[in-house]
CSV table of C-alpha atoms and ligand atoms in Angstrom, one decimal:
chain,number,residue,atom,x,y,z
Q,1,MET,CA,19.9,-26.2,10.5
Q,2,SER,CA,23.3,-27.5,9.5
Q,3,SER,CA,26.6,-25.8,9.7
Q,4,THR,CA,26.4,-25.6,5.7
Q,5,ASP,CA,23.0,-24.4,5.4
Q,6,LYS,CA,24.1,-21.5,8.2
Q,7,GLU,CA,26.6,-20.6,5.2
Q,8,LEU,CA,24.5,-20.8,2.1
Q,9,GLN,CA,22.0,-18.7,3.9
Q,10,GLU,CA,24.3,-16.2,4.7
Q,11,LYS,CA,26.2,-16.3,1.3
Q,12,MET,CA,22.7,-15.3,-0.1
Q,13,TYR,CA,22.0,-12.4,2.2
Q,14,ALA,CA,25.2,-11.0,1.7
Q,15,TYR,CA,24.2,-11.2,-2.2
Q,16,LEU,CA,21.1,-10.1,-1.8
Q,17,ARG,CA,22.0,-7.0,0.4
Q,18,ARG,CA,24.6,-6.5,-2.3
Q,19,HIS,CA,22.2,-6.8,-5.0
Q,20,HIS,CA,18.8,-6.7,-4.0
Q,21,PRO,CA,19.2,-4.2,-0.8
Q,22,GLU,CA,15.2,-2.8,-1.3
Q,23,ILE,CA,13.7,-6.5,-0.6
Q,24,CYS,CA,16.1,-7.4,2.5
Q,25,ARG,CA,14.4,-6.7,6.2
Q,26,HIS,CA,15.8,-7.3,9.7
Q,27,TRP,CA,13.7,-10.2,10.1
Q,28,PHE,CA,15.3,-12.8,7.1
Q,29,ASP,CA,17.2,-13.6,10.2
Q,30,GLU,CA,14.1,-15.6,11.5
Q,31,ILE,CA,14.2,-17.9,8.2
Q,32,SER,CA,15.7,-21.0,8.9
Q,33,VAL,CA,16.4,-23.3,6.3
Q,34,ALA,CA,15.0,-26.6,5.8
Q,35,GLY,CA,17.8,-28.3,3.6
Q,36,VAL,CA,18.5,-29.0,-0.1
Q,37,GLU,CA,17.0,-31.7,-2.1
Q,38,GLY,CA,16.9,-31.8,-5.5
Q,39,GLY,CA,17.8,-29.0,-6.6
Q,40,LEU,CA,15.0,-27.2,-4.1
Q,41,LEU,CA,15.6,-24.9,-1.4
Q,42,ARG,CA,13.4,-24.9,1.2
Q,43,LEU,CA,13.4,-22.3,3.8
Q,44,VAL,CA,10.7,-22.0,6.6
Q,45,VAL,CA,9.3,-19.4,8.0
Q,46,ASN,CA,6.9,-18.9,10.8
Q,47,GLU,CA,4.7,-15.7,10.4
Q,48,PRO,CA,1.7,-16.2,8.0
Q,49,VAL,CA,2.4,-12.6,6.5
Q,50,ARG,CA,5.9,-12.6,6.1
Q,51,LEU,CA,5.5,-16.1,4.6
Q,52,LYS,CA,3.1,-14.7,2.2
Q,53,TYR,CA,5.2,-11.6,1.0
Q,54,LEU,CA,7.8,-13.7,0.3
Q,55,GLN,CA,6.1,-16.7,-2.0
Q,56,ARG,CA,4.5,-13.1,-3.8
Q,57,THR,CA,7.8,-11.1,-4.1
Q,58,CYS,CA,10.6,-12.7,-3.3
Q,59,VAL,CA,10.6,-16.8,-5.1
Q,60,PRO,CA,12.6,-15.0,-8.2
Q,61,LEU,CA,15.7,-12.8,-6.2
Q,62,PHE,CA,16.2,-15.9,-3.6
Q,63,THR,CA,16.5,-18.2,-6.4
Q,64,GLU,CA,18.9,-15.7,-8.1
Q,65,ALA,CA,20.9,-15.6,-4.7
Q,66,ALA,CA,20.9,-19.4,-3.7
Q,67,GLN,CA,22.5,-20.0,-6.9
Q,68,SER,CA,25.2,-17.5,-6.7
Q,69,ALA,CA,25.9,-18.5,-3.3
Q,70,SER,CA,25.9,-21.9,-4.0
Q,71,GLY,CA,26.9,-21.9,-7.8
Q,72,ARG,CA,24.4,-24.7,-8.8
Q,73,LEU,CA,21.0,-24.3,-10.3
Q,74,MET,CA,18.8,-24.5,-7.6
Q,75,THR,CA,14.9,-22.8,-6.7
Q,76,VAL,CA,14.1,-21.7,-3.3
Q,77,ARG,CA,10.4,-22.4,-2.0
Q,78,PHE,CA,9.3,-21.1,1.2
Q,79,VAL,CA,7.2,-23.2,3.4
Q,80,GLY,CA,5.1,-22.2,6.6
Q,81,SER,CA,6.3,-24.1,10.3
Q,82,ASP,CA,3.2,-25.8,10.5
Q,83,VAL,CA,0.0,-25.7,8.3
Q,84,GLU,CA,-2.6,-24.3,10.5
Q,85,LYS,CA,-0.8,-21.2,10.0
Q,86,VAL,CA,-0.6,-21.6,6.6
Q,87,ASP,CA,-4.1,-21.8,6.1
Q,88,THR,CA,-4.7,-18.9,8.2
Q,89,SER,CA,-3.5,-16.6,6.1
Q,90,ILE,CA,-4.7,-17.9,2.8
Q,91,LYS,CA,-8.2,-18.0,4.3
Q,92,PHE,CA,-7.0,-14.3,5.3
Q,93,ALA,CA,-6.0,-13.0,2.0
Q,94,ARG,CA,-8.9,-14.9,0.0
Q,95,PRO,CA,-12.9,-13.7,0.1
Q,96,VAL,CA,-13.8,-15.0,3.2
Q,97,HIS,CA,-17.2,-16.2,1.7
Q,98,VAL,CA,-15.1,-19.0,0.2
Q,99,GLU,CA,-14.7,-20.7,3.3
Q,100,ASP,CA,-17.7,-19.8,4.7
Q,101,GLY,CA,-19.5,-20.1,2.2
Q,102,SER,CA,-18.8,-24.2,2.3
Q,103,VAL,CA,-19.6,-23.8,6.0
Q,104,GLU,CA,-23.0,-23.0,5.8
Q,105,GLY,CA,-23.8,-25.3,2.4
Q,106,GLY,CA,-25.8,-23.6,-0.8
Q,107,ILE,CA,-23.7,-21.2,-1.6
Q,108,SER,CA,-21.8,-21.6,-4.9
Q,109,GLU,CA,-17.7,-22.0,-3.7
Q,110,THR,CA,-17.2,-19.8,-7.4
Q,111,PRO,CA,-14.9,-16.7,-5.6
Q,112,LEU,CA,-16.4,-13.9,-6.3
Q,113,LEU,CA,-15.1,-11.2,-9.5
Q,114,LEU,CA,-12.4,-9.9,-7.7
Q,115,ASP,CA,-9.6,-9.1,-9.4
Q,116,GLU,CA,-7.7,-7.1,-6.4
Q,117,GLN,CA,-7.5,-9.0,-3.5
Q,118,VAL,CA,-5.3,-6.4,-1.0
Q,119,LEU,CA,-3.0,-8.6,0.7
Q,120,LEU,CA,-0.9,-7.5,4.0
Q,121,SER,CA,2.3,-6.1,4.3
Q,122,PRO,CA,5.1,-7.4,6.8
Q,123,ASP,CA,6.3,-4.3,7.1
Q,124,TYR,CA,3.1,-2.9,8.1
Q,125,CYS,CA,2.6,-4.4,12.0
Q,126,PHE,CA,2.6,-2.4,15.1
Q,127,ASP,CA,6.3,-3.1,16.0
Q,128,ALA,CA,7.1,-0.9,12.6
Q,129,PHE,CA,4.9,1.9,13.9
Q,130,VAL,CA,6.9,4.8,15.0
Q,131,VAL,CA,4.9,6.6,17.6
Q,132,GLY,CA,4.6,10.7,17.6
Q,133,PRO,CA,2.5,14.0,18.8
Q,134,GLY,CA,0.5,13.2,15.5
Q,135,ASN,CA,-0.7,9.7,15.9
Q,136,ARG,CA,-0.6,8.9,19.1
Q,137,LEU,CA,-4.4,8.7,19.5
Q,138,ALA,CA,-4.8,6.9,16.7
Q,139,HIS,CA,-1.9,4.0,17.4
Q,140,ALA,CA,-3.3,4.2,21.1
Q,141,ALA,CA,-6.5,3.4,19.8
Q,142,ALA,CA,-5.8,1.1,16.9
Q,143,LEU,CA,-4.1,-1.0,19.6
Q,144,ALA,CA,-7.2,-1.4,22.0
Q,145,VAL,CA,-9.5,-2.2,19.3
Q,146,THR,CA,-6.9,-5.1,18.7
Q,147,SER,CA,-6.7,-6.6,22.2
Q,148,LYS,CA,-10.5,-5.6,22.5
Q,149,LEU,CA,-12.5,-6.6,19.1
Q,150,GLY,CA,-15.8,-5.3,18.7
Q,151,ARG,CA,-15.7,-4.0,22.7
Q,152,VAL,CA,-14.2,-0.5,22.0
Q,153,TYR,CA,-14.0,1.8,19.9
Q,154,ASN,CA,-16.4,0.2,17.4
Q,155,PRO,CA,-16.5,1.6,14.5
Q,156,PHE,CA,-13.0,3.0,14.8
Q,157,PHE,CA,-12.1,5.8,12.2
Q,158,ILE,CA,-8.7,7.1,10.9
Q,159,HIS,CA,-8.4,9.8,9.2
Q,160,GLY,CA,-5.8,11.7,7.6
Q,161,ALA,CA,-3.5,13.2,4.8
Q,162,VAL,CA,-2.3,11.1,2.3
Q,163,GLY,CA,1.2,9.2,3.1
Q,164,LEU,CA,0.6,9.5,7.3
Q,165,GLY,CA,0.1,6.0,8.0
Q,166,LYS,CA,-3.5,5.2,7.7
Q,167,THR,CA,-2.7,1.8,5.6
Q,168,HIS,CA,0.0,1.1,7.8
Q,169,LEU,CA,-2.6,1.4,11.2
Q,170,LEU,CA,-4.8,-0.7,9.8
Q,171,GLN,CA,-2.8,-3.7,8.2
Q,172,SER,CA,-1.5,-3.6,12.0
Q,173,VAL,CA,-4.6,-4.2,13.2
Q,174,CYS,CA,-5.3,-7.0,11.4
Q,175,GLN,CA,-2.0,-8.6,11.9
Q,176,ALA,CA,-2.3,-8.2,15.5
Q,177,THR,CA,-5.4,-9.6,15.7
Q,178,LEU,CA,-4.4,-12.5,13.1
Q,179,ARG,CA,-1.9,-13.2,15.9
Q,180,ASN,CA,-3.5,-12.8,18.8
Q,181,GLN,CA,-6.6,-14.8,17.8
Q,182,PRO,CA,-6.1,-16.9,15.1
Q,183,GLY,CA,-9.7,-18.0,14.5
Q,184,ALA,CA,-11.0,-14.7,14.2
Q,185,ARG,CA,-12.4,-14.0,10.8
Q,186,ILE,CA,-11.3,-11.0,9.4
Q,187,LEU,CA,-11.6,-8.9,6.1
Q,188,TYR,CA,-9.1,-6.5,4.7
Q,189,ILE,CA,-10.1,-4.8,1.8
Q,190,SER,CA,-10.2,-1.5,-0.3
Q,191,CYS,CA,-13.0,0.8,-0.8
Q,192,ASN,CA,-12.8,0.3,-4.5
Q,193,THR,CA,-12.8,-3.3,-3.7
Q,194,PHE,CA,-15.7,-3.6,-2.0
Q,195,MET,CA,-17.5,-1.3,-4.7
Q,196,ASP,CA,-16.6,-3.5,-7.1
Q,197,ALA,CA,-17.8,-6.6,-5.8
Q,198,PHE,CA,-21.4,-4.9,-5.0
Q,199,HIS,CA,-21.2,-3.7,-8.5
Q,200,GLU,CA,-20.5,-7.3,-9.8
Q,201,CYS,CA,-22.5,-9.3,-7.8
Q,202,VAL,CA,-25.8,-6.9,-8.2
Q,203,ARG,CA,-24.6,-7.7,-11.7
Q,204,ILE,CA,-24.9,-11.3,-11.6
Q,205,GLY,CA,-27.3,-11.5,-9.5
Q,206,ARG,CA,-25.6,-12.7,-6.6
Q,207,MET,CA,-26.4,-10.1,-3.2
Q,208,SER,CA,-27.1,-13.3,-1.3
Q,209,ASP,CA,-23.2,-14.3,-1.9
Q,210,PHE,CA,-22.5,-10.4,-1.2
Q,211,ARG,CA,-23.9,-10.4,1.8
Q,212,LEU,CA,-22.9,-13.7,3.3
Q,213,ARG,CA,-19.2,-12.8,2.5
Q,214,PHE,CA,-18.8,-8.8,4.5
Q,215,ARG,CA,-21.4,-10.0,7.1
Q,216,ASN,CA,-20.0,-12.8,8.3
Q,217,VAL,CA,-16.5,-11.2,10.0
Q,218,ASP,CA,-15.4,-11.0,12.8
Q,219,LEU,CA,-13.4,-7.8,12.0
Q,220,LEU,CA,-14.2,-5.5,8.7
Q,221,VAL,CA,-11.7,-3.2,7.8
Q,222,ILE,CA,-11.9,-0.9,4.8
Q,223,ASP,CA,-9.0,1.3,3.8
Q,224,ASP,CA,-10.2,4.6,2.0
Q,225,ILE,CA,-14.0,4.8,2.2
Q,226,HIS,CA,-14.0,8.1,1.3
Q,227,PHE,CA,-14.4,6.7,-1.9
Q,228,LEU,CA,-18.1,5.9,-1.3
Q,229,SER,CA,-18.5,9.5,-1.9
Q,230,ARG,CA,-21.6,10.1,-4.2
Q,231,ARG,CA,-21.6,6.3,-4.9
Q,232,GLU,CA,-25.4,6.4,-3.4
Q,233,GLN,CA,-25.7,2.6,-4.0
Q,234,THR,CA,-23.3,1.1,-2.7
Q,235,GLN,CA,-23.9,3.1,0.5
Q,236,GLU,CA,-26.9,2.1,1.2
Q,237,GLU,CA,-25.7,-1.5,0.7
Q,238,PHE,CA,-22.7,-0.4,3.1
Q,239,PHE,CA,-25.0,1.0,5.8
Q,240,HIS,CA,-26.7,-2.1,6.2
Q,241,THR,CA,-23.6,-4.1,6.2
Q,242,PHE,CA,-22.5,-1.5,9.0
Q,243,ASN,CA,-25.4,-2.1,10.7
Q,244,MET,CA,-25.7,-5.8,10.6
Q,245,LEU,CA,-21.8,-5.9,12.1
Q,246,HIS,CA,-22.4,-3.2,14.3
Q,247,GLN,CA,-25.5,-4.8,16.1
Q,248,SER,CA,-23.8,-8.0,16.4
Q,249,GLY,CA,-20.5,-6.6,18.2
Q,250,ARG,CA,-17.9,-7.3,15.4
Q,251,GLN,CA,-15.4,-4.8,14.8
Q,252,ILE,CA,-15.3,-2.3,12.3
Q,253,VAL,CA,-12.3,-0.1,11.1
Q,254,LEU,CA,-12.2,2.4,8.6
Q,255,SER,CA,-9.6,4.8,7.0
Q,256,SER,CA,-10.5,8.1,4.9
Q,257,ASP,CA,-8.9,11.2,3.7
Q,258,ALA,CA,-11.3,13.4,5.7
Q,259,ALA,CA,-13.2,13.3,8.6
Q,260,PRO,CA,-16.7,12.0,8.5
Q,261,SER,CA,-18.5,14.9,8.0
Q,262,GLU,CA,-16.2,16.5,5.3
Q,263,ILE,CA,-16.5,13.2,2.5
Q,264,PRO,CA,-18.0,15.0,-0.2
Q,265,ASP,CA,-21.9,13.9,-0.6
Q,266,LEU,CA,-21.8,10.9,2.3
Q,267,GLU,CA,-25.2,10.0,3.4
Q,268,GLU,CA,-25.9,11.9,6.8
Q,269,ARG,CA,-26.9,8.5,8.6
Q,270,LEU,CA,-23.1,6.9,7.7
Q,271,VAL,CA,-21.7,10.3,8.6
Q,272,SER,CA,-23.3,9.6,12.2
Q,273,ARG,CA,-22.6,6.1,12.2
Q,274,PHE,CA,-18.6,6.8,11.6
Q,275,ASN,CA,-18.8,9.6,14.2
Q,276,SER,CA,-20.6,7.2,17.2
Q,277,GLY,CA,-17.5,5.1,17.7
Q,278,LEU,CA,-13.9,6.8,18.0
Q,279,VAL,CA,-12.7,9.2,15.3
Q,280,ALA,CA,-8.8,9.8,15.1
Q,281,ARG,CA,-6.6,11.7,13.0
Q,282,ILE,CA,-3.4,11.6,11.8
Q,283,ASP,CA,-1.4,14.7,11.5
Q,284,ARG,CA,2.0,15.2,9.7
Q,285,PRO,CA,4.9,13.8,12.0
Q,286,CYS,CA,7.4,16.6,13.7
Q,287,TYR,CA,10.8,16.5,13.4
Q,288,GLU,CA,11.5,14.0,15.9
Q,289,THR,CA,9.2,11.7,14.5
Q,290,ARG,CA,10.4,11.9,11.3
Q,291,VAL,CA,14.0,11.6,12.3
Q,292,SER,CA,12.8,8.1,14.4
Q,293,ILE,CA,10.9,6.7,11.7
Q,294,LEU,CA,13.8,7.5,8.9
Q,295,LYS,CA,15.8,5.4,11.6
Q,296,ALA,CA,13.3,2.9,12.0
Q,297,LYS,CA,13.2,2.7,8.5
Q,298,ALA,CA,17.0,2.4,7.8
Q,299,LYS,CA,17.3,-0.3,10.3
Q,300,MET,CA,14.3,-2.6,8.8
Q,301,HIS,CA,16.2,-2.6,4.9
Q,302,ASP,CA,19.4,-3.2,7.3
Q,303,LEU,CA,20.9,0.0,6.6
Q,304,GLN,CA,23.0,2.1,8.5
Q,305,LEU,CA,22.1,5.4,8.6
Q,306,LEU,CA,24.3,8.2,10.8
Q,307,ASP,CA,22.5,10.5,12.9
Q,308,ASP,CA,23.5,13.7,10.8
Q,309,VAL,CA,22.2,12.4,7.6
Q,310,ALA,CA,18.7,11.1,9.4
Q,311,ALA,CA,18.6,14.8,10.9
Q,312,TYR,CA,19.7,16.2,7.2
Q,313,VAL,CA,16.6,14.4,5.5
Q,314,ALA,CA,13.6,15.3,8.6
Q,315,ALA,CA,14.7,18.8,8.2
Q,316,ARG,CA,14.2,18.9,4.8
Q,317,ILE,CA,11.2,16.4,4.0
Q,318,ASP,CA,8.3,17.6,6.1
Q,319,SER,CA,5.2,16.6,3.9
Q,320,ASN,CA,4.9,13.2,4.4
Q,321,ILE,CA,6.4,9.4,5.2
Q,322,ARG,CA,6.3,8.6,1.9
Q,323,GLU,CA,8.3,11.2,1.0
Q,324,LEU,CA,10.7,10.4,3.3
Q,325,GLU,CA,10.8,6.6,2.9
Q,326,GLY,CA,11.5,7.9,-0.9
Q,327,ALA,CA,14.1,10.2,0.2
Q,328,LEU,CA,15.8,6.9,1.8
Q,329,THR,CA,15.4,5.0,-1.2
Q,330,LYS,CA,17.2,7.2,-3.5
Q,331,ILE,CA,20.3,8.1,-0.9
Q,332,ARG,CA,20.4,4.1,-1.1
Q,333,GLY,CA,20.2,4.2,-4.9
Q,334,VAL,CA,23.1,7.0,-5.2
Q,335,ALA,CA,25.2,4.8,-2.5
Q,336,MET,CA,25.0,1.4,-4.5
Q,337,ALA,CA,25.8,3.6,-8.0
Q,338,LEU,CA,28.6,4.6,-6.9
Q,339,GLY,CA,30.0,2.1,-4.5
Q,340,LYS,CA,30.0,4.4,-1.3
Q,341,THR,CA,28.9,3.7,2.1
Q,342,ILE,CA,26.6,6.7,3.1
Q,343,ASP,CA,27.3,9.9,4.8
Q,344,LEU,CA,26.3,13.3,4.9
Q,345,ASP,CA,28.0,14.5,1.4
Q,346,LEU,CA,26.1,11.2,-0.7
Q,347,ALA,CA,22.8,11.9,1.4
Q,348,LYS,CA,23.5,15.8,0.0
Q,349,GLU,CA,24.7,14.9,-3.6
Q,350,ALA,CA,21.5,12.3,-3.6
Q,351,LEU,CA,18.5,14.4,-2.4
Q,352,GLY,CA,20.1,18.1,-3.4
Q,353,VAL,CA,17.9,19.0,-6.4
Q,354,ASN,CA,15.2,16.8,-5.4
Q,355,VAL,CA,15.0,18.3,-1.9
Q,356,ILE,CA,14.7,21.8,-2.6
Q,357,ALA,CA,12.4,21.1,-5.2
Q,358,ILE,CA,10.0,19.5,-2.7
Q,359,GLY,CA,7.5,21.6,-2.2
Q,360,SER,CA,8.7,24.2,-4.0
Q,361,LYS,CA,7.8,26.0,-7.6
Q,362,ASN,CA,10.9,25.9,-9.1
Q,363,ASN,CA,12.1,22.6,-10.2
Q,364,GLN,CA,9.3,20.1,-10.3
Q,365,PRO,CA,5.4,20.5,-10.4
Q,366,SER,CA,3.8,19.0,-7.2
Q,367,MET,CA,2.1,15.4,-7.7
Q,368,GLN,CA,-1.2,17.9,-6.8
Q,369,THR,CA,-0.9,20.5,-9.4
Q,370,ILE,CA,-0.4,17.3,-12.0
Q,371,LEU,CA,-3.4,15.6,-10.6
Q,372,ASP,CA,-5.4,19.0,-10.4
Q,373,SER,CA,-4.5,20.1,-14.3
Q,374,VAL,CA,-5.1,16.9,-15.8
Q,375,ALA,CA,-8.5,16.6,-13.5
Q,376,GLN,CA,-9.6,19.7,-15.1
Q,377,TYR,CA,-8.2,19.3,-18.3
Q,378,TYR,CA,-9.8,16.2,-19.2
Q,379,ASP,CA,-12.9,17.1,-16.5
Q,380,VAL,CA,-13.1,14.1,-14.5
Q,381,LYS,CA,-13.4,13.9,-11.3
Q,382,MET,CA,-10.5,13.5,-8.7
Q,383,THR,CA,-11.7,10.5,-7.3
Q,384,ASP,CA,-12.2,8.5,-10.4
Q,385,LEU,CA,-8.7,9.6,-11.5
Q,386,LEU,CA,-7.3,8.0,-8.2
Q,387,GLY,CA,-10.2,5.4,-8.0
Q,388,LYS,CA,-10.5,1.9,-9.9
Q,389,ARG,CA,-13.0,2.8,-12.7
Q,390,ARG,CA,-11.5,1.2,-15.8
Q,391,HIS,CA,-13.6,3.3,-18.7
Q,392,LYS,CA,-11.7,5.1,-21.4
Q,393,SER,CA,-12.7,8.6,-20.1
Q,394,VAL,CA,-10.6,7.9,-17.0
Q,395,VAL,CA,-7.9,5.5,-17.9
Q,396,LEU,CA,-6.6,8.0,-20.7
Q,397,PRO,CA,-6.1,11.1,-18.1
Q,398,ARG,CA,-5.1,8.5,-15.3
Q,399,GLN,CA,-2.6,7.0,-17.5
Q,400,VAL,CA,-1.3,10.6,-18.6
Q,401,CYS,CA,-1.5,11.7,-14.8
Q,402,MET,CA,1.8,9.2,-14.6
Q,403,TRP,CA,3.1,10.1,-17.7
Q,404,LEU,CA,3.8,13.5,-16.6
Q,405,ALA,CA,5.0,13.2,-13.6
Q,406,ARG,CA,7.6,10.4,-14.7
Q,407,ARG,CA,8.5,12.9,-16.9
Q,408,HIS,CA,8.6,15.8,-14.9
Q,409,THR,CA,9.4,14.4,-11.6
Q,410,ARG,CA,11.5,12.7,-9.9
Q,411,TYR,CA,9.1,10.2,-8.2
Q,412,SER,CA,9.9,6.6,-8.7
Q,413,LEU,CA,7.8,4.4,-10.6
Q,414,GLN,CA,6.0,3.2,-7.5
Q,415,GLU,CA,5.6,6.4,-5.5
Q,416,ILE,CA,3.6,7.7,-8.9
Q,417,GLY,CA,1.8,4.6,-8.3
Q,418,GLY,CA,1.1,4.9,-4.7
Q,419,TYR,CA,0.1,8.8,-5.1
Q,420,LEU,CA,-2.6,7.3,-8.2
Q,421,GLY,CA,-4.5,5.4,-5.6
Q,422,GLY,CA,-2.0,2.8,-5.0
Q,423,ARG,CA,-1.1,1.0,-8.6
Q,424,ASP,CA,1.8,-0.7,-8.4
Q,425,HIS,CA,5.1,0.2,-10.6
Q,426,THR,CA,3.9,-2.0,-13.6
Q,427,THR,CA,0.8,-0.9,-14.3
Q,428,VAL,CA,2.5,3.2,-14.1
Q,429,LEU,CA,5.6,1.9,-16.2
Q,430,HIS,CA,3.0,0.3,-18.6
Q,431,ALA,CA,1.3,4.1,-18.7
Q,432,VAL,CA,4.3,5.7,-19.2
Q,433,ARG,CA,4.9,3.6,-22.4
Q,434,THR,CA,1.4,3.7,-23.8
Q,435,VAL,CA,1.3,7.2,-23.6
Q,436,THR,CA,5.0,7.4,-24.9
Q,437,ALA,CA,3.9,5.3,-28.1
Q,438,ARG,CA,0.6,6.4,-28.8
Q,439,SER,CA,1.8,10.4,-28.3
Q,440,GLU,CA,4.1,9.8,-31.6
Q,441,MET,CA,0.7,8.4,-33.8
Q,442,ASP,CA,-2.1,10.2,-32.6
Q,443,GLY,CA,-2.1,14.3,-33.1
Q,444,CYS,CA,-5.1,14.5,-30.4
Q,445,LEU,CA,-3.0,13.1,-27.9
Q,446,ARG,CA,0.0,14.8,-28.4
Q,447,THR,CA,-1.6,17.9,-28.4
Q,448,ASP,CA,-3.1,17.4,-24.9
Q,449,VAL,CA,-0.1,16.1,-22.9
Q,450,GLU,CA,1.9,19.5,-24.7
Q,451,HIS,CA,-1.3,21.6,-23.3
Q,452,LEU,CA,-0.8,20.0,-20.3
Q,453,GLU,CA,2.9,20.7,-20.1
Q,454,GLU,CA,2.8,24.1,-20.8
Q,455,GLY,CA,0.5,24.6,-18.5
Q,456,LEU,CA,3.0,23.0,-15.5
Q,457,LYS,CA,5.5,24.7,-17.0
Q,458,SER,CA,3.8,28.4,-16.5
Q,459,SER,CA,3.9,27.4,-12.8
Q,460,GLY,CA,7.8,26.9,-13.6
Q,461,PHE,CA,10.1,24.2,-13.0
Q,462,VAL,CA,13.3,23.4,-14.9
Q,463,SER,CA,13.7,20.5,-18.1
Q,464,PRO,CA,11.8,17.2,-17.6
Q,465,THR,CA,13.4,13.8,-17.8
Q,466,SER,CA,13.2,11.5,-20.7
Q,467,PRO,CA,10.8,8.6,-19.3
Q,468,GLN,CA,11.7,5.1,-19.9
D,1,LIG,P1,-2.0,6.6,4.2
D,1,LIG,O1,-2.5,4.9,4.0
D,1,LIG,O2,-2.0,7.2,5.1
D,1,LIG,O3,-1.3,7.2,2.6
D,1,LIG,P2,0.5,4.5,4.3
D,1,LIG,O4,0.1,3.8,5.6
D,1,LIG,O5,0.8,4.1,3.1
D,1,LIG,O6,0.1,6.1,4.6
D,1,LIG,O7,2.2,5.2,4.7
D,1,LIG,C1,3.0,5.4,3.8
D,1,LIG,C2,4.8,4.9,4.4
D,1,LIG,O8,4.8,5.4,5.3
D,1,LIG,C3,4.3,3.2,4.6
D,1,LIG,O9,5.2,3.3,4.0
D,1,LIG,C4,4.4,3.4,5.9
D,1,LIG,O10,4.8,1.9,6.4
D,1,LIG,C5,5.0,5.1,5.9
D,1,LIG,N1,4.7,5.1,7.4
D,1,LIG,C6,3.3,6.1,7.9
D,1,LIG,N2,3.2,6.3,9.2
D,1,LIG,C7,4.4,5.6,10.2
D,1,LIG,C8,5.0,5.6,11.2
D,1,LIG,N3,4.4,6.0,12.3
D,1,LIG,N4,6.0,4.5,11.4
D,1,LIG,C9,6.7,4.3,10.5
D,1,LIG,N5,6.5,4.4,9.1
D,1,LIG,C10,4.6,5.0,9.0
D,2,LIG,MG1,-3.8,4.2,2.3
């Protein structure tokens, strides 16, 4: 890399750190500049998962930074260092049957109708996972599974409450496997996507495609398998998929919010299959682990976090790790807005109200309270509220949850999306706007939300903020 390229890169990073710290990662240092040609700045990225992340989410902001740093119009393109590796990641991210189908022959190459392909996050790798008493077993087993695919702990089943690192560990297994065994066929998918694919294949009469896709892998990872609850037909199909893979020594990794026997309405034979491998529970992190996690997250974002600040936050937020991250984001946001460095006073100012609010009745309702009251009011199941069904009987209640959370809590759009089945912030924003606009014209909806707000207020929190 030439010295002008290096200089350009440093200026770009300085710009990004100042204006868009949320996308900055410590490994940006490993990206190299392959030169500028005809207004195109090519940046080389070695890791396929990082490459995918940059291509997917960072092009506009890097382009903005490059233009500001160089004073010229230019576009950024992220490229892999070798074509093989890039192909692996694409193969990984797309339904496996597309590639395998062509090898097997006789199968159409039309991809299945999947609107949600779960992509890997470069942040969710073993290196970024902090180990403590609450997750030690799950972490050790995940590592073991990765090194001996299909030969130890099969299936490997992780369970624990929301925000404790299940998805992080599942994705770490995929990323490590991708790195150690580039030829392995990996399928990482959410349970909802699995169910959608199944229903779609039943509908269009392409079950052979479905089976080819799910039974032709070396590692099948399904996140949030508890959504299989009460889905008899899908459970039946999954049972056969499971057996086929298991009998041929292929690895299965699953996560759930409850232990196998505690998932409501899950067939007994599935419960016993899930219990036949290793079941590892993740518990809430202890104080020391919370401090380490805060420090690790700060480092990942190139953020200076003094010991007393980490201790202050860790002592006050003990629910889950997503909340810890939210606190860090708030502190960083306040520091940016005020143009100050992060110290204890600033952290107190940033979290003051919110810290008391966490787990407290007096300031904001908890997300669980909102979800429970909406589920009860509209008589919908919690799994539907958090799931993927788009029937209008669940879409509106789901949007109302987002609207209430936006109005009556301090969670960010992203956090609200996280609570509602992992939806992204644009979905939440859309929901908030829809409910705001509709409740102005539709008296019934207005009455609904007023009722719900009354119910929440009776649990005693202070005045709402305006949703945007
Ligand atoms: P779950 O799937 O259990 O709801 P996630 O895996 O999505 O939780 O974790 C929520 C957030 O907390 C993620 O950003 C993840 O990186 C972080 N996290 C969870 N556990 C750890 C850990 N042990 N070390 C570092 N980060 C963690
Ligand atoms: Mg998860």
